[in-house]
Amino acid sequence: MPLETPRRASVIGDVISQMETMVVSGEWPVGTRIPPEPELVAALGVGRNSVREAVRALAHSGMLEVRQGDGTWVRAASGLGAALDRYVRRADARHVLEVRRGLEREAARLAARHRTDEDLRRLTAALARQHDLAAADDRDGFVRGDLEFHRLVTAAAHNPVLADLLDHLGDALAATIALTVAEQRAVGSPRFHVHTDLVEAIRAGEPEAAGRASDALLDELLTLVGDPA
């Protein structure tokens, strides 16, 4: 969607709102550089100071990052995501996993109710990739694949609010997976039967079984992580 000249009384507030929309809608994806200041001024029809104030406000919220000599980059898809990312990065791994356990249990239950044939195809393919990555001893690939598997379970729930919350755990969630993968290797290979049980419960349309399988998976990880220091 194109940027428009603000029409409301609060020019800066309107500029902030439009720029937020560009980020949230994905027109300015996370990890990309936004248009330079002169382009924003021209597109919005406002002064440089208004654009600078808006950028400053969004950088303070964590959505944007101003890099000296390299422009302004999108750091998070929403202010909520940025705030959660900062908070979770400082949290204990066990505390992150406890929150993840509750959210993913409900995602699994909803997935069993609302999954489509395409959701099942993607989950089955993701599970097969996990087997291949483990066999190849590709730790980094396994972590990325495990994160993608859980995102696909959440996507199958077809609840955008729940998906947004889990997605905003971001890098911290990947960190907990990396930690538990390392711990699992100390005691044996990853236990794929738990992932398989979860997919089969979703396939069968059994919410309670899906919830139990999700809990079993996260309980294993919680056991490996241990109590917070």
Coordinates of C-alpha atoms in Angstrom, one line a residue:
M1 CA 0.0 0.0 0.0
P2 CA 1.3 3.5 -0.8
L3 CA 2.1 6.0 1.9
E4 CA -0.3 9.0 2.0
T5 CA -0.1 12.6 3.1
P6 CA -1.4 12.7 6.7
R7 CA -4.9 14.2 7.1
R8 CA -5.3 14.1 10.9
A9 CA -4.4 16.9 13.3
S10 CA -1.4 15.0 14.7
V11 CA 1.0 14.9 11.8
I12 CA 3.7 12.9 13.7
G13 CA 1.2 10.5 15.1
D14 CA -0.2 9.8 11.6
V15 CA 3.3 9.3 10.2
I16 CA 4.1 6.8 13.0
S17 CA 0.8 5.0 12.3
Q18 CA 1.5 4.7 8.6
M19 CA 5.0 3.5 9.1
E20 CA 3.8 0.9 11.7
T21 CA 1.3 -0.3 9.1
M22 CA 4.1 -0.7 6.5
V23 CA 6.0 -2.9 9.0
V24 CA 3.1 -4.9 10.3
S25 CA 1.7 -5.6 6.8
G26 CA 5.1 -6.9 5.7
E27 CA 5.6 -4.3 3.1
W28 CA 8.7 -3.4 5.1
P29 CA 9.9 -6.9 6.2
V30 CA 11.9 -7.5 9.3
G31 CA 15.6 -7.3 8.5
T32 CA 15.3 -4.8 5.6
R33 CA 16.1 -1.2 5.3
I34 CA 13.3 1.3 5.0
P35 CA 13.2 4.0 2.3
P36 CA 15.6 6.9 3.0
E37 CA 14.4 10.1 4.6
P38 CA 14.0 12.1 1.4
E39 CA 11.7 9.4 -0.1
L40 CA 9.6 9.3 3.1
V41 CA 9.3 13.1 3.1
A42 CA 8.1 13.1 -0.5
A43 CA 5.7 10.1 -0.1
L44 CA 4.1 11.4 3.1
G45 CA 4.1 15.1 2.1
V46 CA 5.5 16.2 5.5
G47 CA 8.6 17.9 6.8
R48 CA 11.9 16.2 7.7
N49 CA 11.4 16.8 11.4
S50 CA 8.1 14.9 11.4
V51 CA 9.7 11.9 9.7
R52 CA 12.7 12.0 12.1
E53 CA 10.4 12.2 15.1
A54 CA 8.4 9.2 13.8
V55 CA 11.6 7.2 13.2
R56 CA 12.9 8.1 16.6
A57 CA 9.6 6.9 18.3
L58 CA 9.6 3.6 16.4
A59 CA 13.3 3.1 17.2
H60 CA 12.5 3.6 20.8
S61 CA 9.7 1.1 20.7
G62 CA 12.2 -1.4 19.1
M63 CA 10.5 -1.8 15.8
L64 CA 13.2 0.2 13.9
E65 CA 16.9 0.4 14.3
V66 CA 18.9 3.4 13.2
R67 CA 22.4 2.5 12.0
Q68 CA 24.8 5.4 11.6
G69 CA 25.9 5.6 8.0
D70 CA 23.7 2.7 7.0
G71 CA 20.1 4.0 7.2
T72 CA 17.2 2.7 9.3
W73 CA 16.3 -1.0 9.4
V74 CA 13.2 -3.0 10.5
R75 CA 14.0 -4.8 13.7
A76 CA 10.7 -6.3 14.8
A77 CA 7.2 -6.7 13.2
S78 CA 5.5 -4.9 16.1
G79 CA 6.2 -2.9 19.3
L80 CA 4.9 -5.9 21.2
G81 CA 7.4 -8.2 19.5
A82 CA 10.3 -6.0 20.2
A83 CA 9.3 -5.7 23.9
L84 CA 8.9 -9.4 24.3
D85 CA 12.1 -10.1 22.5
R86 CA 14.1 -7.8 24.9
Y87 CA 12.4 -9.4 27.9
V88 CA 12.7 -13.0 26.9
R89 CA 16.4 -12.6 26.0
R90 CA 17.0 -11.8 29.7
A91 CA 14.8 -14.6 31.0
D92 CA 15.9 -18.0 32.3
A93 CA 15.6 -20.8 29.7
R94 CA 13.3 -22.8 32.0
H95 CA 10.9 -19.9 32.4
V96 CA 10.7 -19.4 28.7
L97 CA 10.0 -23.1 28.2
E98 CA 7.2 -23.0 30.9
V99 CA 5.5 -20.2 29.0
R100 CA 6.1 -22.0 25.7
R101 CA 4.6 -25.2 27.1
G102 CA 1.2 -23.5 27.9
L103 CA 1.0 -21.7 24.6
E104 CA 2.0 -24.7 22.5
R105 CA -0.4 -27.0 24.3
E106 CA -3.3 -24.8 23.3
A107 CA -1.9 -24.5 19.8
A108 CA -1.7 -28.3 19.5
R109 CA -5.3 -28.7 20.7
L110 CA -6.6 -26.1 18.3
A111 CA -4.6 -27.6 15.5
A112 CA -6.3 -31.0 16.0
R113 CA -9.6 -29.2 15.6
H114 CA -8.8 -26.9 12.7
R115 CA -6.0 -28.4 10.7
T116 CA -6.3 -28.7 6.9
D117 CA -4.9 -31.3 4.5
E118 CA -2.2 -28.8 3.6
D119 CA -1.3 -28.3 7.2
L120 CA -0.9 -32.1 7.6
R121 CA 1.3 -32.3 4.5
R122 CA 3.6 -29.6 5.8
L123 CA 3.9 -31.1 9.3
T124 CA 4.7 -34.5 7.8
A125 CA 7.3 -33.0 5.6
A126 CA 8.8 -31.1 8.5
L127 CA 9.0 -34.2 10.6
A128 CA 10.8 -36.1 7.8
R129 CA 13.3 -33.2 7.5
Q130 CA 14.0 -33.4 11.2
H131 CA 14.9 -37.1 10.9
D132 CA 17.3 -36.3 8.0
L133 CA 19.0 -33.4 9.8
A134 CA 19.5 -35.5 12.9
A135 CA 21.0 -38.3 10.8
A136 CA 23.3 -35.8 9.2
D137 CA 24.3 -34.5 12.6
D138 CA 23.4 -31.0 11.5
R139 CA 22.8 -29.2 14.8
D140 CA 22.1 -25.7 13.4
G141 CA 19.8 -27.1 10.8
F142 CA 18.0 -29.2 13.4
V143 CA 17.4 -26.2 15.6
R144 CA 15.9 -24.3 12.6
G145 CA 13.9 -27.3 11.6
D146 CA 12.5 -27.8 15.1
L147 CA 11.5 -24.2 15.3
E148 CA 9.8 -24.4 11.9
F149 CA 8.0 -27.6 13.0
H150 CA 6.5 -25.8 16.1
R151 CA 5.5 -22.8 13.9
L152 CA 3.7 -25.2 11.6
V153 CA 1.8 -26.7 14.5
T154 CA 0.8 -23.2 15.6
A155 CA -0.2 -22.3 12.0
A156 CA -2.4 -25.3 11.9
A157 CA -4.3 -23.9 14.8
H158 CA -5.5 -21.0 12.6
N159 CA -5.4 -18.5 15.5
P160 CA -3.5 -15.4 14.5
V161 CA -3.2 -14.1 18.0
L162 CA -1.7 -17.3 19.3
A163 CA 0.6 -17.5 16.3
D164 CA 1.8 -13.9 16.9
L165 CA 2.6 -14.5 20.5
L166 CA 4.6 -17.6 19.8
D167 CA 6.4 -16.0 16.9
H168 CA 7.4 -13.0 19.1
L169 CA 9.4 -15.4 21.3
G170 CA 11.7 -15.3 18.3
D171 CA 15.4 -15.8 18.9
A172 CA 14.9 -16.7 22.6
L173 CA 12.8 -19.7 21.6
A174 CA 15.5 -20.8 19.2
A175 CA 18.0 -20.4 22.0
T176 CA 16.0 -22.8 24.2
I177 CA 15.8 -25.3 21.4
A178 CA 19.6 -25.1 20.8
L179 CA 20.2 -25.6 24.5
T180 CA 18.0 -28.6 24.8
V181 CA 19.4 -30.2 21.6
A182 CA 22.8 -30.0 23.2
E183 CA 21.5 -31.5 26.4
Q184 CA 19.7 -34.3 24.5
R185 CA 23.0 -35.2 22.7
A186 CA 24.5 -35.8 26.1
V187 CA 21.9 -38.4 27.0
G188 CA 21.0 -39.8 23.5
S189 CA 19.5 -38.9 20.2
P190 CA 16.5 -36.7 19.9
R191 CA 13.2 -38.5 20.7
F192 CA 11.2 -38.2 17.5
H193 CA 8.4 -40.4 18.8
V194 CA 7.0 -37.3 20.7
H195 CA 6.9 -35.3 17.5
T196 CA 5.3 -38.2 15.7
D197 CA 2.6 -38.6 18.4
L198 CA 1.8 -34.9 18.1
V199 CA 1.4 -35.1 14.3
E200 CA -0.7 -38.2 14.5
A201 CA -3.0 -36.7 17.2
I202 CA -3.5 -33.6 15.0
R203 CA -4.1 -35.9 12.0
A204 CA -6.7 -37.9 13.9
G205 CA -8.5 -34.7 15.1
E206 CA -8.0 -35.5 18.8
P207 CA -7.4 -32.3 20.8
E208 CA -6.7 -34.0 24.2
A209 CA -4.2 -36.4 22.7
A210 CA -2.5 -33.5 20.9
G211 CA -2.3 -31.5 24.1
R212 CA -0.8 -34.4 25.9
A213 CA 1.8 -35.0 23.2
S214 CA 2.7 -31.3 23.2
D215 CA 3.1 -31.4 27.0
A216 CA 5.2 -34.6 26.8
L217 CA 7.6 -32.9 24.4
L218 CA 8.0 -29.7 26.5
D219 CA 8.2 -31.7 29.8
E220 CA 11.2 -33.6 28.3
L221 CA 12.9 -30.3 27.6
L222 CA 12.1 -28.9 31.0
T223 CA 13.6 -32.0 32.6
L224 CA 16.8 -31.5 30.6
V225 CA 17.0 -27.8 31.4
G226 CA 16.5 -28.3 35.1
D227 CA 15.6 -25.6 37.7
P228 CA 16.5 -22.0 37.2
A229 CA 19.7 -20.8 39.0

